[in-house]
Coordinates of C-alpha atoms in Angstrom, one line a residue:
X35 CA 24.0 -36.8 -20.8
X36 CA 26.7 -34.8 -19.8
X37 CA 30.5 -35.6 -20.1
X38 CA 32.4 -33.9 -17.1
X39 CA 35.3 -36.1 -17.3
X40 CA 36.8 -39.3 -17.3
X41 CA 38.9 -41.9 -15.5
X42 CA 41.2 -44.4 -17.1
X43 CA 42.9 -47.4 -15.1
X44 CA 45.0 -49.7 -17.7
X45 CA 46.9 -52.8 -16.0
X46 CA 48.1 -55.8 -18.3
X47 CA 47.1 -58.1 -15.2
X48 CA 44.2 -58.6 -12.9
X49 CA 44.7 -57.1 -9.3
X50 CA 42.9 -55.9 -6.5
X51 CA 43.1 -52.2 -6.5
X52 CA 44.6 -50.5 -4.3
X53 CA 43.2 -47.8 -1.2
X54 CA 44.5 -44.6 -2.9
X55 CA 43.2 -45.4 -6.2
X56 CA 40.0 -46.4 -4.7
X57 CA 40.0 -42.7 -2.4
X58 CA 40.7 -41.1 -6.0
X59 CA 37.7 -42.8 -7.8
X60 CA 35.5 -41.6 -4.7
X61 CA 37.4 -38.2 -4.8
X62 CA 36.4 -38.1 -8.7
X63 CA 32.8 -39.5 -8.2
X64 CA 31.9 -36.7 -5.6
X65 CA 33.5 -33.9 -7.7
X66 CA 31.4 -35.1 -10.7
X67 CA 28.2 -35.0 -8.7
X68 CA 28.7 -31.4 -7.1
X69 CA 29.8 -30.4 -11.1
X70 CA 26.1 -31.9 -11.9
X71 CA 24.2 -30.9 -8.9
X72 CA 25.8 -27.4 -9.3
X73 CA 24.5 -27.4 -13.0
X74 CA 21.1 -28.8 -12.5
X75 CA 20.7 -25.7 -9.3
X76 CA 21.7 -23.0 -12.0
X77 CA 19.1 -24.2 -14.4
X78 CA 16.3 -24.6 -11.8
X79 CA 17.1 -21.3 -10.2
X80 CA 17.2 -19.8 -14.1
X81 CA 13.9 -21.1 -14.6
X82 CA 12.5 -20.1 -11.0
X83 CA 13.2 -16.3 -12.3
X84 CA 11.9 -17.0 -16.3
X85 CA 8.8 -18.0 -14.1
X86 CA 8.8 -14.9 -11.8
X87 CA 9.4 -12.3 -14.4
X88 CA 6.1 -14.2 -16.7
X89 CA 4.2 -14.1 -13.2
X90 CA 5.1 -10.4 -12.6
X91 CA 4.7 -9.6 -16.8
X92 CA 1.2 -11.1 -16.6
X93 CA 0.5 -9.0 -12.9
X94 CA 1.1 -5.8 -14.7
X95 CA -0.7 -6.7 -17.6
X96 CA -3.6 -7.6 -15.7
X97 CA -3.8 -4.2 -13.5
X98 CA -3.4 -2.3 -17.0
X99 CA -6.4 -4.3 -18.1
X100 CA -8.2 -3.2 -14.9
X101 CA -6.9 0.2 -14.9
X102 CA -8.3 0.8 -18.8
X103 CA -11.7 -0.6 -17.5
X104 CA -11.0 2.2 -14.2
X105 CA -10.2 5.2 -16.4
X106 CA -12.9 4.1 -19.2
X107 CA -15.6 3.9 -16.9
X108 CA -13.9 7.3 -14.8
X109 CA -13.9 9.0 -17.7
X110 CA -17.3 7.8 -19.4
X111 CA -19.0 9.5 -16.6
X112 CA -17.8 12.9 -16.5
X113 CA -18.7 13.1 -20.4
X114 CA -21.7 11.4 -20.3
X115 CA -23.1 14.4 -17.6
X116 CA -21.4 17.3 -20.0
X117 CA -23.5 15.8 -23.1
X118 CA -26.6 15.9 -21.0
X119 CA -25.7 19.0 -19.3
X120 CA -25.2 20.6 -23.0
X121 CA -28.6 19.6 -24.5
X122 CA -30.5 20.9 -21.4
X123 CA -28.2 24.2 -22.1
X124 CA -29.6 23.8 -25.3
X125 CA -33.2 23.9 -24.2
X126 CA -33.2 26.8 -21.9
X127 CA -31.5 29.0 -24.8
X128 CA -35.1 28.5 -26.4
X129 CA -37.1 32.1 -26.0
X130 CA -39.9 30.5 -24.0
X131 CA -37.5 28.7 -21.3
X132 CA -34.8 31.3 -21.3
X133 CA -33.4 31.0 -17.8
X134 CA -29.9 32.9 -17.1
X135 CA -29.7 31.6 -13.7
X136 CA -30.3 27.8 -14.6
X137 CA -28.5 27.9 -17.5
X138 CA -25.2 29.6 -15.3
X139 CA -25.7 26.5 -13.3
X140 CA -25.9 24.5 -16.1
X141 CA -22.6 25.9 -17.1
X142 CA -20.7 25.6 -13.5
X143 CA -22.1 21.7 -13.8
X144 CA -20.0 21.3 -17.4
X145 CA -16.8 22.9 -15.5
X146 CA -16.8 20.6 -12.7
X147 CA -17.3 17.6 -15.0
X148 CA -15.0 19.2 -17.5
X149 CA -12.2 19.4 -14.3
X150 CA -13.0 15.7 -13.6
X151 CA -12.4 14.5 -16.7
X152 CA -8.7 16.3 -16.8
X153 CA -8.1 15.4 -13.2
X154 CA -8.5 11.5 -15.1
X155 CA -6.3 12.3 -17.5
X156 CA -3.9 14.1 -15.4
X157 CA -3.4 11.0 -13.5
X158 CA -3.0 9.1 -16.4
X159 CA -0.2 10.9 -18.0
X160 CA 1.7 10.6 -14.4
X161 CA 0.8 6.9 -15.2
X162 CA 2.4 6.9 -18.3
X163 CA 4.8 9.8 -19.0
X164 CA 7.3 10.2 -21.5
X165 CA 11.0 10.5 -20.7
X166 CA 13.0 9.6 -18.3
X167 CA 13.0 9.2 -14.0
X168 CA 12.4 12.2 -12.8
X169 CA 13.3 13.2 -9.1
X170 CA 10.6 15.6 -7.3
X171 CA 9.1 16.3 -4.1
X172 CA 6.0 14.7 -3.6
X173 CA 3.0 14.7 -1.2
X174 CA 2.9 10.9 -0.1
X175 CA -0.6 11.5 0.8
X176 CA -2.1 12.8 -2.6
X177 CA -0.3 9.9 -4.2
X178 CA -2.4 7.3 -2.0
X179 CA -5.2 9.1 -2.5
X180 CA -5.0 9.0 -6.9
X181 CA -3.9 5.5 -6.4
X182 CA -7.2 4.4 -4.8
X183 CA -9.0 7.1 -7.0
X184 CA -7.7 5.1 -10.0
X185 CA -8.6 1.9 -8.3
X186 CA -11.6 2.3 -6.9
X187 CA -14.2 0.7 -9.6
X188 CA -12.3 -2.6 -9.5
X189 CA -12.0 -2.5 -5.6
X190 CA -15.8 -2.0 -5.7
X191 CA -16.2 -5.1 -8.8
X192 CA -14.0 -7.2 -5.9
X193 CA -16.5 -6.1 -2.9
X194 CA -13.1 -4.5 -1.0
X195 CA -13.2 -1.7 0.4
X196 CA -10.3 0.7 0.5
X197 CA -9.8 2.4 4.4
X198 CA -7.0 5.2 4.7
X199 CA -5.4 6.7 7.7
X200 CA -3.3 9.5 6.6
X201 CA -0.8 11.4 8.6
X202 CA -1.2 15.0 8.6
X203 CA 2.0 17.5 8.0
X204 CA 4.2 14.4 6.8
X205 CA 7.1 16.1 4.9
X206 CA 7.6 16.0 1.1
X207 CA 8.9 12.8 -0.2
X208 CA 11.8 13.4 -3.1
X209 CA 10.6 10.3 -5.5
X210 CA 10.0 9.6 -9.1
X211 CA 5.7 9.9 -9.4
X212 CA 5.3 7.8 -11.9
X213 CA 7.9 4.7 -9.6
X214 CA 5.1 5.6 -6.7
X215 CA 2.4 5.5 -8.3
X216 CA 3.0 2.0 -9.7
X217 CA 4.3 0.9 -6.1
X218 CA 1.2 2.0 -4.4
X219 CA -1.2 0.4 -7.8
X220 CA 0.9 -2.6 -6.9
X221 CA 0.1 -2.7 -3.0
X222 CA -3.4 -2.1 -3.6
X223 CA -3.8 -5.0 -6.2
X224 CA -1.4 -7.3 -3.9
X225 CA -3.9 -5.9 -0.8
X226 CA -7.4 -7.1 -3.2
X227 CA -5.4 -10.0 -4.0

């Protein structure tokens, strides 16, 4: 369906034709075929990536599907224990169950759930920052560690189970987080995969 070229042999007479014209038809022939075989390898090879950058859009759109579930349920949890922390506050602030030692433990119990919450959502903003690449040193072990953090719902939905063996005193890394994160996110989900 595709003109690359012609050939054109005019005689006024009928005759036998000859070796080198022959060799030239070939010659053309050949170079025709490599011209389509040449074209039809681009296209393929175009259409091998189109397919490759879908597979890796839908990947990432997947683990962000999995990761909202993660962080809904991570964060869910952590509230869920300050609201019932709260009303049992509530309760020993009545005169007849005044308690300053349960309700100071009551209070510690909000803080920790309080600093769980915004350890979630500090790990989410390295997730998701604004702005551009950003060079830093970095422990490569606390970056394994959020990763499976974030994770580890899904890995438990899937049955796997998440083993680390973490060097001690490794030296900082100089990386972008946020490029780390999303390389270990992507291990992980390859690894349950």
């Amino acid at each position: 369906g595709k003109l690359v070229g012609f050939v054109s042999h005019q005689t006024k007479s009928k005759r036998q034709w000859k070796e080198d014209e022959i060799a030239f038809v070939c010659a053309m022939a050949d170079h025709v075929s490599q011209v389509l075989l040449n074209d039809e390898r681009k296209n393929a090879q175009a259409e091998l990536e189109r397919q490759r950058s879908e597979l890796n859009r839908l990947q990432w759109v997947a683990m962000l599907a999995e990761l909202c579930g993660t962080l809904a349920h991570e964060l869910n949890q952590p509230l869920a224990a300050i609201l019932i922390n709260a009303h049992a506050a509530q309760e020993y602030l009545t005169p007849q169950k005044l308690d300053v030692e349960e309700l100071k433990s009551i209070l510690r119990d909000i803080a920790d759930d309080d600093k769980r919450a915004g350890e979630v959502m500090r790990r989410l903003r390295v997730l998701f920052p604004r702005g551009e690449v950003q060079q830093q040193l970095l422990d490569a072990n606390e970056m394994v560690r959020d990763a499976i953090k974030l994770v580890q719902p899904g890995l438990e939905t899937q049955m796997v189970t998440a083993e680390t063996n973490l060097a001690v005193d490794l030296p900082p890394v100089k990386a972008d987080q946020v490029q780390m994160q999303q390389v270990l996110l992507n291990l992980l989900a390859n690894g349950c995969d």
